[in-house]
Amino acid sequence: MTAALRMLAYDASADQCAEICRMGESTTLECMKFFCQQVEGLFGEEYLRAPTPTDLRRLLARGNKGNFQNCPSGWGGAYSGRKGRPTIILESVASYDTWIWHAFFGVPGAQNDINVLGQSPVFDKVIAGNSPTVVFHVNGKRYNNAYYLADGIYPRYSTFVKTISNPTTQSQKLFAKKQEAYRKDVERCFGILQSQWAILRHGAPMHKRSTLRSIMMTCIILHNMIVEDEFVEEEFVEPVEEDLMNPLASQVYDGPVDWNGVRIPFTPVQRNGINQQAFWDRIENLESAYIHTMLQNDLVEHNWAIEANQ
């Protein structure tokens, strides 16, 4: 464990640990691999989980939302990325306390964000109808889909709220300023992650892709453990004011609900126990550019109205 943690935290090589741990280089590498596999196997379910309804209520109450970004780590061969170096992409969702709620690692760095999204399991539970439902009202309209704050490169899905690249009006400029400020949480999270685990800052040419994934997941799990142990909510409490990006009038349900807030029962029909019509309806709602545009416009007006009142 000492050798594994020194390699993860300080990017020490296997032979650098020999003097302290008195193990050969190959034995030290095997210990590090075994340590990462066991951490992921024992703690992955708890510390790499998607937000539960309780987690969502806490996040909404705090008024910050998760983000959606990429961060590279090293590998070789066909994984040469856009910067001319071998890279593997990490897709993640992080909240204000830098807890990482979703991590998808292993896509070659030569691919763009849209291709990564197409392979990511981030919306699997939404499409399957197993995710919690967040209902909120903004600008006099009701929405029943939670959303991520994302870069402009991502598609116009109802689950993404992107910045306005060329804002022209004062209300649009205010919205872009707030959206981009909230999105800094994920960049701060990556900075902390790399400062804690130096192995993520440099290339790892001796490791296989499966080993790199295990190392990445282990670092994220240990990072979330540190956040859970050290983060004190009261230190970050600010004066109570209405959140400009997430309306306070929101409710979280364990599953799909109708417009009256009544739980929709799961009634499997047709093939493989899946309601085919409901399945495609959820995909259509997820990928709706109309809902995306309407939500963005409503948030712009909502923020501007609050600013004017203040």
Steps between C-alpha positions, in 0.01 A plus 500: 500500500786739575654438160165535322412825674845649437469419131150649481558811713858589406536331160789302641643229278511139614876505560468820708282306746753218534703666774196563721290193425785257427323342203612440146375721216269237349356414843434868572315543170286194569419631848389833355279327241348273765440795733314694228289199402397439860417867572278515192336165580435575868408869491398575141130440557487754783746765384430489125122495532260724316317756718213354701182702565651601836820615329302697241300678769822603674659620175191696399475654845861616474423652163785364290482247224743246360712563195603309197859518382799303381845446646783308333733234639778322315518198271651426162442361154178595326397707802700802386281796579435840352801648680740257333548291814355159588185562705198323640192706581334515840137614491366599838223677690601699808313712755591807705675294768720337227335160551514309170161340432575344164825388336540343157860425402656325202404684181795592271600865521467544124120495534296811569254563782197397295654162417585451866142581597371242251695226681439625853255331740416834665138495376437124517278521808309795355423306183412188699260699719684413823640841589351743754277774360568866578197727455550877504334818376682779324354808330151364564563166326536152647790270411555143615855432386817572693781650294877533491688823434711425194741643245367640175631204299239261640175433310179688571349242735234580757743374767767759414500871573781664304635850501413754232812538289426849367257669738355824370247615761569579865285205610700260282830638628385450859396142424833419328693648793308292756510178296875520440566582866310194618681282249835577665424241769610215277826672407571557868422134561753389238762729647452347846499148357829551320664676794408213734599218263814595307483183291218665299722791395748294300503229236489131590655313204557176696133444585225331304173682435316280752761585762475871419123486545542327837751766608267782391197352679707440814617862507141621458372268775774613740429862402131457587598337830709805585214733404260303721744507792619861480226706337302709748181645354485785749831642376340569164165636614427833337226754573165356401390628162313355209725296274533661159557173313278254690160616626427419862153368416615148412397153609677166465315172446636147507385430144283625212194706597208647310405868489322468836808356671355147512749216457470327162504121553732291286293277273725282287347406167614371168855379449749410780283651773549853367227746420619584150287813455606646836863414417495699175302781662775543760767511229301756303455714811869470588615608153239774458660817363165677548498437876868597515435837334184566700675422832797718414276792404295459816815495715622817328174678581488350851850627585433844355175537694675414827784741423252777425314435828822513697 
